[in-house]
Amino acid sequence: MFLQFALRPSIGLTLLATLAACGGATDSSAPAAQPSRQLAMTTAATGFGVTASSGYLTVDSGAGLVFKVRQAGGDITSIRFKGGPELQVPNRFSHISSGIGATTAYAVSGGVIKITLTTSSVKHYLLVRQNENNIYMATHITAEPTVGELRWITRLDASVLNNVPLESNTRGNTGAIESADVVGMANGHTRSKYYGNQRAIDLSVRGVTGAGVGVFMAYGNRESSSGGPFFRDIQNQSGANTELYNYMNSGHAQTEDNRMGLHGPYALLFNDGSATPPVPDMAWMGAHGLTGWVGSAGRGKVIVNGLAGRDPAYSYTVGFANGTAQYWVRPTLSNGAFGSYNMKAGPYKMTVYKGELEVYTETVNVPAGGYTTLNTRTIDDDPAADPALWRIGRWDGTPNEFRNGQTFVLRHPSDSRNLGWGPVSWAMGSATNAFPAAQWKSGVNNPTRVTFNLMADQVRNRTIRIGITTAFAGGRPAIQVNNWSSPLPPPSIQPNSRGLTIGTYRGNNARFTFAVPASALRAGSNTMTINVVSGSSGTTFLSPGFSYDAVDML
């Protein structure tokens, strides 16, 4: 291969002579003294290029971005933008996971620099296009990294990149309030890397800025990530350093197994910080020999001609998932028709979500190089479609309408800005936002009491349903209606992780159904007591608990 630059004829002849002296090769796994000096001379004449010297690769985009990669390991150790200050934190580098100890090779062809970092189970790519101030990336894995999280972390100088998201800015904190990763502030507010993160379906471009510089993550293709469209994971942390992440999987309330294969592409973008850059085109990366890249011949699409039974008050999302990929689409046509494109071939579980609640599922097959067309599908599992004697909240897979329900993603439940959790006694007809969004077994707000009236002709066998969006430590509801007590239900299947305290109310939606005999009810006032039950223990917000979706009586 040949380095391709726009050169004056005299420089071009010098470059060809240099390449001939180097054997015409542009692949290298370790710097060789003489070729490195010669390559440095050619890139100095043009700006764009890569030099190998003293154990480091120095990459110049030709447009102002210059960064260094340590060849023994693959960490980025220096980043400068348009002659400005050093952006990279010294001694705590930017890398995949926590550093993978990779061997490093590089190649230059057609105005693209490609650096490949390789271990026995990880192959990570860094690509730079001439005159673009972006670092394009993709990560192929055959096993989870030993750190147990697949993430790209950019560690930046906090004195330079100081305009950061508030919820994850832990500078000036008064100490940890939960583990070491949730901290308190002097005013009673709470901060953490877990707070203020976006849902996967909303990921686009997000970053940090400083004087004359901005660094942004374009999150790119999520097809090999885990957790589905509503999953949230860490994007930022600002303490001693300013950190910018792309989490592809983790143990943070994740509801699916980790997916192997190629994660990405995604990209680190640099500009002057005056505006968020657009999502760059990354399809061109497929022409550069990335392991696990699936081209159009191995992909297909699904077309659904309509989606009946929708409630016009809600937005709907359709997700597709199997062991190797995940996708989602939002129907926008009036009849609910939609298409999902560019999917890896294979069978998928198709799930229709009302808000964030599963209301329809089906298995569909995506053929390689072709498409599957389905006739109009009708939603068949929306609990809100069942006539209810009374209902608290909305069946939408979120606790957002309840007290403190919208704050889980922004702060710790103990935050001084939250309203008091209770215990709550709630009378039918009261404001929905007076009902607690979550309930914990020990030391917070257990039990919750609901009072409701029945007419004499309404006293009959009844069904009470309680929907939850996640649970911790086996927490689940059991009820008492007047003097009658329900059997204890088994726990729902949930992630083995903290949830409500680490910026999410999402786990696995679950519905608990209780058959209440007519003998337990009476004409006039009735009281239902909801208790959290679990065989596990804990204190306050780390005791067994769950978050509410809706409660109703049929």
Coordinates of C-alpha atoms in Angstrom, one line a residue:
M1 CA 0.0 0.0 0.0
F2 CA 1.1 3.6 -0.5
L3 CA 0.6 6.7 1.6
Q4 CA -1.7 9.0 -0.4
F5 CA -1.3 12.7 0.0
A6 CA -1.9 15.8 -2.1
L7 CA 1.8 16.8 -2.7
R8 CA 3.8 19.0 -4.9
P9 CA 5.6 16.8 -7.6
S10 CA 9.0 17.3 -5.9
I11 CA 7.7 16.1 -2.5
G12 CA 5.8 13.2 -4.2
L13 CA 9.1 12.0 -5.7
T14 CA 10.8 12.3 -2.3
L15 CA 8.0 10.3 -0.7
L16 CA 8.2 7.5 -3.3
A17 CA 11.9 7.2 -2.7
T18 CA 11.3 7.1 1.0
L19 CA 8.7 4.4 0.7
A20 CA 11.0 2.4 -1.6
A21 CA 13.7 2.6 1.1
C22 CA 11.2 1.3 3.6
G23 CA 10.1 -1.5 1.4
G24 CA 6.7 0.2 0.7
A25 CA 5.3 -1.2 3.9
T26 CA 3.0 0.7 6.2
D27 CA 2.1 -2.0 8.7
S28 CA 4.2 -2.2 11.9
S29 CA 3.9 -3.8 15.3
A30 CA 7.0 -2.1 16.8
P31 CA 8.9 0.9 15.8
A32 CA 12.1 0.4 13.7
A33 CA 14.6 3.2 14.1
Q34 CA 15.5 4.0 10.4
P35 CA 12.0 3.7 8.8
S36 CA 10.5 5.7 11.7
R37 CA 12.9 8.6 11.0
Q38 CA 12.1 8.5 7.3
L39 CA 8.3 8.3 7.9
A40 CA 8.5 11.2 10.3
M41 CA 10.2 13.3 7.6
T42 CA 7.4 12.6 5.1
T43 CA 4.6 13.4 7.5
A44 CA 6.2 16.6 8.6
A45 CA 6.0 17.8 5.0
T46 CA 2.2 17.1 4.8
G47 CA 0.7 17.3 8.3
F48 CA -1.5 14.2 7.9
G49 CA 0.2 10.9 8.9
V50 CA 1.6 8.7 11.6
T51 CA 5.1 8.4 13.0
A52 CA 6.5 5.6 15.1
S53 CA 9.2 6.7 17.6
S54 CA 10.4 5.8 21.1
G55 CA 7.5 3.3 21.6
Y56 CA 4.7 5.7 20.6
L57 CA 2.6 6.3 17.5
T58 CA 1.9 10.0 16.9
V59 CA -1.1 10.6 14.7
D60 CA -1.8 13.9 12.9
S61 CA -5.2 14.3 11.3
G62 CA -3.9 17.1 9.1
A63 CA -6.7 19.4 10.4
G64 CA -5.4 20.1 13.9
L65 CA -5.9 16.9 16.0
V66 CA -2.6 15.3 17.1
F67 CA -2.6 12.3 19.5
K68 CA -0.2 9.7 20.7
V69 CA -0.8 5.9 21.2
R70 CA 1.6 3.9 23.4
Q71 CA 2.6 0.9 21.3
A72 CA 3.1 -1.4 24.3
G73 CA -0.6 -1.5 25.4
G74 CA -2.5 0.7 23.0
D75 CA -3.4 3.6 25.4
I76 CA -3.8 7.1 24.2
T77 CA -1.3 9.1 26.2
S78 CA -1.6 12.6 24.6
I79 CA -4.2 14.6 22.8
R80 CA -3.8 18.1 21.5
F81 CA -6.2 20.1 19.3
K82 CA -5.0 22.9 17.0
G83 CA -1.9 23.7 19.0
G84 CA -3.9 24.1 22.3
P85 CA -3.1 22.7 25.7
E86 CA -2.7 19.0 26.5
L87 CA -6.1 17.5 26.9
Q88 CA -5.1 14.0 28.0
V89 CA -4.6 13.4 31.8
P90 CA -1.0 12.3 32.4
N91 CA -0.5 8.8 33.8
R92 CA -4.3 7.9 33.6
F93 CA -4.7 7.3 29.9
S94 CA -7.7 6.9 27.5
H95 CA -8.4 3.3 26.4
I96 CA -10.8 0.5 26.0
S97 CA -12.0 -1.0 29.4
S98 CA -9.2 -0.2 31.9
G99 CA -6.5 -0.8 29.3
I100 CA -6.1 -4.1 27.6
G101 CA -2.3 -4.5 27.3
A102 CA -2.7 -4.9 23.5
T103 CA -0.1 -5.4 20.8
T104 CA -0.3 -2.5 18.4
A105 CA -0.1 -2.4 14.6
Y106 CA -0.8 0.4 12.1
A107 CA -1.4 1.0 8.4
V108 CA -2.0 4.1 6.2
S109 CA -4.0 3.8 3.0
G110 CA -6.2 6.0 0.9
G111 CA -6.1 9.0 3.4
V112 CA -7.0 6.7 6.3
I113 CA -4.8 5.8 9.3
K114 CA -5.8 2.5 10.9
I115 CA -4.4 1.4 14.3
T116 CA -5.2 -2.1 15.5
L117 CA -4.9 -3.1 19.1
T118 CA -5.0 -6.9 19.7
T119 CA -5.2 -9.2 22.6
S120 CA -6.4 -12.9 22.8
S121 CA -10.0 -11.8 23.0
V122 CA -10.2 -8.1 22.1
K123 CA -9.4 -6.3 18.8
H124 CA -9.9 -2.5 19.1
Y125 CA -9.6 -0.2 16.1
L126 CA -8.7 3.5 15.9
L127 CA -9.1 5.1 12.5
V128 CA -8.5 8.7 11.4
R129 CA -9.5 10.2 8.0
Q130 CA -7.4 12.9 6.5
N131 CA -8.5 16.4 7.5
E132 CA -11.1 15.2 9.9
N133 CA -10.7 15.8 13.7
N134 CA -12.4 12.6 14.7
I135 CA -11.1 9.3 16.1
Y136 CA -13.3 6.6 14.7
M137 CA -13.5 3.3 16.7
A138 CA -14.9 -0.2 16.8
T139 CA -14.3 -3.0 19.3
H140 CA -14.5 -6.7 18.5
I141 CA -14.6 -9.2 21.5
T142 CA -14.8 -12.9 21.8
A143 CA -14.9 -12.7 25.6
E144 CA -15.7 -10.0 28.1
P145 CA -12.6 -8.0 29.2
T146 CA -11.2 -9.0 32.6
V147 CA -12.3 -5.7 34.1
G148 CA -15.9 -7.0 33.6
E149 CA -17.0 -3.9 31.6
L150 CA -16.8 -3.1 27.9
R151 CA -16.3 0.6 27.7
W152 CA -14.2 3.3 26.1
I153 CA -13.1 5.9 28.6
T154 CA -11.5 9.2 27.6
R155 CA -9.7 10.8 30.5
L156 CA -9.3 14.6 30.0
D157 CA -7.8 17.4 31.9
A158 CA -10.4 18.9 34.2
S159 CA -8.8 22.4 34.2
V160 CA -9.2 22.6 30.4
L161 CA -12.5 20.7 29.8
N162 CA -14.5 22.2 32.7
N163 CA -18.0 22.6 31.2
V164 CA -19.5 19.2 32.2
P165 CA -22.9 17.7 33.0
L166 CA -24.0 18.7 36.4
E167 CA -25.5 15.4 37.7
S168 CA -22.2 13.5 37.2
N169 CA -19.9 16.4 38.4
T170 CA -18.6 15.1 41.8
R171 CA -16.1 17.9 42.3
G172 CA -16.2 19.5 45.8
N173 CA -18.3 16.6 47.3
T174 CA -18.4 15.9 51.0
G175 CA -17.8 12.1 50.7
A176 CA -19.5 8.9 49.6
I177 CA -23.0 8.2 50.7
E178 CA -23.3 4.8 48.9
S179 CA -20.3 2.6 48.0
A180 CA -17.6 5.0 46.6
D181 CA -19.5 6.0 43.5
V182 CA -22.4 8.0 44.8
V183 CA -21.4 11.2 46.7
G184 CA -23.1 13.9 48.7
M185 CA -22.7 17.7 48.4
A186 CA -22.8 20.2 51.2
N187 CA -26.3 21.3 50.3
G188 CA -27.7 17.8 50.5
H189 CA -27.6 17.2 46.8
T190 CA -26.2 14.0 45.4
R191 CA -23.9 13.3 42.4
S192 CA -22.6 10.3 40.6
K193 CA -21.4 9.0 37.3
Y194 CA -24.7 7.1 37.2
Y195 CA -26.9 10.2 37.1
G196 CA -28.0 12.2 34.1
N197 CA -27.4 9.5 31.5
Q198 CA -29.5 9.0 28.4
R199 CA -31.5 6.0 27.3
A200 CA -29.9 3.9 24.5
I201 CA -32.6 4.9 22.1
D202 CA -31.7 8.6 22.7
L203 CA -27.9 8.3 22.3
S204 CA -26.5 10.5 19.6
V205 CA -23.7 12.9 20.4
R206 CA -22.8 14.2 23.8
G207 CA -19.6 15.8 25.2
V208 CA -17.7 18.3 27.3
T209 CA -16.2 21.6 26.5
G210 CA -13.7 24.2 27.6
A211 CA -12.2 27.4 26.3
G212 CA -11.8 26.9 22.5
V213 CA -12.2 23.1 22.6
G214 CA -14.9 20.5 22.7
V215 CA -14.6 16.7 23.0
F216 CA -17.7 14.7 22.1
M217 CA -18.7 11.0 21.9
A218 CA -20.8 9.9 18.9
Y219 CA -22.3 6.7 20.3
G220 CA -23.0 5.1 16.9
N221 CA -24.2 1.6 16.4
R222 CA -25.7 -0.1 19.5
E223 CA -26.5 -3.4 17.8
S224 CA -24.0 -5.4 19.9
S225 CA -24.6 -3.6 23.2
S226 CA -27.0 -5.0 25.8
G227 CA -30.1 -3.8 27.6
G228 CA -32.5 -2.7 24.9
P229 CA -33.8 0.7 23.9
F230 CA -34.4 2.1 27.4
F231 CA -31.2 1.0 29.0
R232 CA -29.0 3.7 30.6
D233 CA -25.3 3.5 31.4
I234 CA -22.4 5.8 32.3
Q235 CA -21.6 8.6 29.9
N236 CA -19.7 11.1 32.1
Q237 CA -17.8 11.5 35.3
S238 CA -16.1 14.7 36.4
G239 CA -14.0 14.5 39.5
A240 CA -10.2 14.8 39.5
N241 CA -10.5 14.3 35.7
T242 CA -13.1 15.0 33.1
E243 CA -14.2 11.6 31.8
L244 CA -16.2 10.8 28.7
Y245 CA -17.4 7.2 28.2
N246 CA -19.0 4.9 25.7
Y247 CA -20.3 1.9 27.7
M248 CA -21.2 -1.0 25.5
N249 CA -22.0 -3.4 28.3
S250 CA -21.6 -3.6 32.1
G251 CA -23.1 -5.1 35.2
H252 CA -25.1 -1.9 35.9
A253 CA -28.7 -3.1 36.1
Q254 CA -28.3 -4.9 32.7
T255 CA -31.2 -7.1 31.7
E256 CA -29.5 -9.1 29.0
D257 CA -26.4 -11.2 28.6
N258 CA -23.3 -9.6 27.0
R259 CA -23.2 -9.8 23.3
M260 CA -19.9 -10.8 21.6
G261 CA -18.7 -9.6 18.2
L262 CA -18.1 -6.2 16.8
H263 CA -19.3 -3.2 18.9
G264 CA -19.6 0.0 17.0
P265 CA -18.7 1.9 15.1
Y266 CA -18.5 4.9 17.3
A267 CA -16.3 8.0 17.3
L268 CA -14.6 10.6 19.5
L269 CA -15.1 14.1 17.9
F270 CA -13.1 17.3 18.5
N271 CA -14.1 20.9 17.7
D272 CA -13.9 24.4 19.2
G273 CA -16.7 23.7 21.6
S274 CA -19.1 26.3 20.2
A275 CA -21.7 23.7 19.1
T276 CA -22.4 20.0 19.3
P277 CA -21.1 18.4 16.1
P278 CA -23.5 16.2 14.0
V279 CA -23.2 12.5 13.9
P280 CA -20.5 11.6 11.4
D281 CA -20.8 9.1 8.6
M282 CA -19.2 5.8 9.8
A283 CA -20.3 3.4 7.0
W284 CA -17.0 3.9 5.2
M285 CA -15.2 2.0 8.0
G286 CA -16.6 -1.3 6.6
A287 CA -14.0 -1.1 3.8
H288 CA -11.1 -1.3 6.2
G289 CA -11.0 -4.9 7.2
L290 CA -12.6 -4.7 10.7
T291 CA -13.1 -8.1 12.2
G292 CA -16.8 -8.9 12.6
W293 CA -18.0 -6.2 10.3
V294 CA -21.2 -7.4 8.6
G295 CA -21.9 -5.9 5.2
S296 CA -25.2 -5.5 3.4
A297 CA -25.1 -9.1 2.0
G298 CA -25.4 -10.4 5.6
R299 CA -28.2 -8.0 6.5
G300 CA -31.9 -7.7 5.9
K301 CA -35.0 -5.9 7.1
V302 CA -38.5 -6.3 8.5
I303 CA -41.6 -4.4 7.3
V304 CA -44.8 -4.4 9.3
N305 CA -47.8 -3.0 7.5
G306 CA -49.6 -1.6 10.6
L307 CA -49.9 -1.8 14.4
A308 CA -53.4 -1.9 15.7
G309 CA -54.7 -1.4 19.3
R310 CA -52.4 1.5 20.1
D311 CA -53.4 4.2 22.7
P312 CA -53.0 7.6 21.0
A313 CA -51.9 9.1 24.3
Y314 CA -48.6 7.1 24.2
S315 CA -45.6 6.7 22.0
Y316 CA -44.6 3.3 20.9
T317 CA -41.3 1.6 20.2
V318 CA -40.6 -1.7 18.5
G319 CA -37.5 -3.6 19.6
F320 CA -35.7 -6.6 18.1
A321 CA -33.3 -8.7 20.1
N322 CA -31.4 -12.0 19.9
G323 CA -28.1 -13.3 21.2
T324 CA -26.0 -11.3 18.7
A325 CA -27.8 -8.1 18.0
Q326 CA -30.5 -5.6 19.1
Y327 CA -32.4 -2.9 17.2
W328 CA -35.4 -0.6 17.7
V329 CA -37.6 1.7 15.7
R330 CA -40.4 4.1 16.5
P331 CA -43.5 3.8 14.2
T332 CA -44.4 7.2 12.9
L333 CA -47.2 6.5 10.3
S334 CA -50.8 7.0 11.4
N335 CA -51.6 3.3 11.1
G336 CA -48.4 2.3 13.0
A337 CA -46.6 0.8 10.0
F338 CA -42.9 0.7 10.3
G339 CA -39.7 -0.8 8.9
S340 CA -36.5 -1.9 10.6
Y341 CA -33.5 -1.9 8.3
N342 CA -29.9 -3.0 8.1
M343 CA -30.4 -5.8 10.6
K344 CA -28.0 -8.8 10.9
A345 CA -29.7 -11.9 9.5
G346 CA -31.4 -14.3 11.9
P347 CA -34.4 -14.9 14.1
Y348 CA -35.4 -12.1 16.5
K349 CA -37.9 -11.6 19.3
M350 CA -39.9 -8.5 18.3
T351 CA -41.3 -6.6 21.2
V352 CA -43.8 -3.7 21.0
Y353 CA -43.5 -1.2 23.9
K354 CA -46.2 1.2 25.0
G355 CA -44.0 3.8 26.6
E356 CA -41.5 1.3 28.1
L357 CA -44.0 -1.5 28.8
E358 CA -44.0 -4.7 26.7
V359 CA -47.5 -5.1 25.2
Y360 CA -46.9 -7.5 22.2
T361 CA -44.2 -10.0 21.3
E362 CA -43.5 -12.2 18.3
T363 CA -40.6 -14.1 16.7
V364 CA -39.6 -12.8 13.3
N365 CA -36.9 -14.0 10.9
V366 CA -34.6 -11.6 9.0
P367 CA -33.2 -13.1 5.8
A368 CA -29.7 -12.2 4.6
G369 CA -30.0 -9.7 1.7
G370 CA -33.8 -9.7 1.8
Y371 CA -36.8 -8.7 3.9
T372 CA -39.7 -10.1 5.8
T373 CA -43.1 -8.4 5.5
L374 CA -45.8 -8.8 8.2
N375 CA -49.4 -7.9 8.0
T376 CA -50.9 -5.5 10.6
R377 CA -50.3 -6.8 14.1
T378 CA -52.7 -6.1 17.0
I379 CA -51.5 -5.4 20.5
D380 CA -52.8 -8.1 22.8
D381 CA -51.2 -7.6 26.2
D382 CA -51.9 -4.1 27.4
P383 CA -53.2 -4.3 31.0
A384 CA -54.7 -0.8 30.5
A385 CA -57.2 -2.4 28.0
D386 CA -58.8 -4.3 30.9
P387 CA -61.7 -2.4 32.5
A388 CA -60.8 -1.5 36.1
L389 CA -62.8 -0.6 39.1
W390 CA -60.0 1.8 40.0
R391 CA -56.5 2.3 38.8
I392 CA -53.4 4.2 40.3
G393 CA -50.9 5.4 37.7
R394 CA -50.4 4.4 34.1
W395 CA -49.5 1.1 32.6
D396 CA -46.5 2.4 30.7
G397 CA -43.4 0.7 32.2
T398 CA -42.2 3.7 34.2
P399 CA -42.9 5.3 37.6
N400 CA -42.7 8.8 36.2
E401 CA -46.1 9.9 37.3
F402 CA -45.6 9.0 41.0
R403 CA -43.8 10.9 43.8
N404 CA -40.1 11.3 42.9
G405 CA -40.6 9.1 39.9
Q406 CA -38.7 11.3 37.5
T407 CA -35.7 11.8 39.8
F408 CA -34.2 8.3 39.8
V409 CA -32.2 9.0 36.7
L410 CA -31.0 12.4 38.1
R411 CA -30.1 11.7 41.7
H412 CA -30.0 9.4 44.7
P413 CA -33.4 8.7 46.4
S414 CA -31.9 10.3 49.6
D415 CA -31.3 13.6 47.8
S416 CA -32.6 16.7 49.8
R417 CA -34.5 17.9 46.7
N418 CA -36.8 14.8 46.7
L419 CA -40.1 14.9 48.5
G420 CA -40.5 12.7 51.5
W421 CA -41.0 9.1 50.7
G422 CA -43.5 8.3 53.4
P423 CA -44.8 5.8 54.5
V424 CA -47.8 7.0 52.5
S425 CA -51.5 6.6 53.2
W426 CA -53.2 7.3 49.9
A427 CA -57.0 7.7 49.4
M428 CA -58.6 6.8 46.1
G429 CA -59.1 10.1 44.2
S430 CA -55.9 11.7 45.6
A431 CA -53.3 13.1 43.3
T432 CA -51.3 10.4 41.5
N433 CA -48.0 12.2 42.3
A434 CA -48.7 11.7 46.0
F435 CA -48.3 7.9 45.6
P436 CA -44.7 6.7 46.0
A437 CA -42.7 5.8 43.0
A438 CA -40.9 3.1 44.9
Q439 CA -41.0 1.3 48.2
W440 CA -38.3 -0.3 50.4
K441 CA -38.6 -2.9 53.1
S442 CA -36.5 -1.3 55.8
G443 CA -36.3 2.3 57.1
V444 CA -37.9 4.3 54.3
N445 CA -41.6 3.9 53.5
N446 CA -42.9 0.5 54.2
P447 CA -45.9 -0.1 54.1
T448 CA -48.1 1.8 51.6
R449 CA -51.8 2.0 52.4
V450 CA -54.6 2.6 49.9
T451 CA -58.2 3.3 50.9
F452 CA -61.1 2.8 48.5
N453 CA -64.9 2.6 48.7
L454 CA -67.1 -0.1 47.3
M455 CA -70.9 -0.1 46.7
A456 CA -72.7 -3.1 47.9
D457 CA -73.1 -4.5 44.4
Q458 CA -69.3 -4.2 43.9
V459 CA -68.5 -6.6 46.7
R460 CA -67.5 -9.7 44.8
N461 CA -64.4 -11.7 43.9
R462 CA -61.8 -9.2 42.7
T463 CA -58.3 -9.1 41.2
I464 CA -55.7 -6.6 42.3
R465 CA -52.7 -6.1 40.0
I466 CA -49.4 -4.4 40.9
G467 CA -46.9 -3.7 38.2
I468 CA -43.3 -3.0 38.9
T469 CA -40.4 -1.8 36.7
T470 CA -37.5 -3.2 38.7
A471 CA -36.7 -4.7 42.1
F472 CA -33.7 -5.1 44.3
A473 CA -32.7 -8.0 46.6
G474 CA -35.8 -10.0 45.8
G475 CA -38.2 -7.3 46.9
R476 CA -41.8 -7.8 45.7
P477 CA -45.3 -6.7 46.9
A478 CA -47.6 -8.7 49.2
I479 CA -51.0 -7.2 50.1
Q480 CA -53.5 -7.2 52.9
V481 CA -57.1 -6.2 52.2
N482 CA -58.9 -5.4 55.4
N483 CA -58.3 -8.6 57.4
W484 CA -57.3 -10.8 54.5
S485 CA -53.7 -11.4 53.6
S486 CA -52.4 -12.6 50.2
P487 CA -50.1 -15.5 49.7
L488 CA -46.5 -14.4 49.3
P489 CA -45.6 -14.3 45.6
P490 CA -42.3 -15.5 44.2
P491 CA -39.7 -12.8 43.3
S492 CA -39.5 -11.5 39.8
I493 CA -36.4 -12.0 37.7
Q494 CA -34.3 -8.9 37.9
P495 CA -30.7 -7.8 37.3
N496 CA -28.2 -8.8 40.0
S497 CA -27.3 -5.2 40.6
R498 CA -28.3 -2.0 42.4
G499 CA -30.9 -0.2 40.3
L500 CA -32.9 2.6 41.9
T501 CA -29.8 4.1 43.5
I502 CA -27.7 4.1 40.3
G503 CA -29.7 6.2 37.9
T504 CA -32.4 3.9 36.6
Y505 CA -35.8 2.5 37.3
R506 CA -35.4 0.0 34.5
G507 CA -35.1 -3.7 35.2
N508 CA -37.6 -6.3 34.0
N509 CA -41.3 -5.2 34.0
A510 CA -43.3 -7.6 36.1
R511 CA -47.0 -7.9 37.1
F512 CA -48.1 -9.4 40.4
T513 CA -51.8 -10.6 40.4
F514 CA -53.7 -11.2 43.6
A515 CA -57.1 -13.0 43.7
V516 CA -59.1 -11.2 46.5
P517 CA -62.2 -13.1 47.6
A518 CA -65.5 -11.3 48.1
S519 CA -65.3 -12.2 51.8
A520 CA -62.3 -9.9 52.2
L521 CA -64.3 -6.9 51.0
R522 CA -67.1 -4.8 52.4
A523 CA -69.5 -2.1 51.3
G524 CA -68.1 1.2 52.2
S525 CA -64.5 1.9 53.1
N526 CA -61.8 -0.7 52.5
T527 CA -58.0 -0.5 53.2
M528 CA -55.3 -2.3 51.2
T529 CA -51.8 -2.5 52.7
I530 CA -48.9 -3.1 50.4
N531 CA -45.8 -4.5 52.0
V532 CA -42.4 -5.2 50.6
V533 CA -41.5 -8.9 51.3
S534 CA -38.1 -10.6 50.7
G535 CA -35.9 -13.2 52.2
S536 CA -33.1 -10.8 52.0
S537 CA -32.3 -7.8 54.2
G538 CA -30.6 -4.5 54.0
T539 CA -31.1 -0.9 55.3
T540 CA -32.9 2.1 53.8
F541 CA -32.4 2.4 50.0
L542 CA -30.3 -0.7 49.8
S543 CA -32.9 -2.9 51.5
P544 CA -35.2 -5.0 49.3
G545 CA -37.5 -2.8 47.3
F546 CA -39.2 -2.1 44.0
S547 CA -40.5 0.7 41.8
Y548 CA -44.2 1.0 40.8
D549 CA -45.6 1.0 37.3
A550 CA -49.3 0.9 38.1
V551 CA -51.8 -0.6 40.6
D552 CA -55.4 -1.5 39.9
M553 CA -58.5 -3.5 40.9
L554 CA -60.5 -5.4 38.3

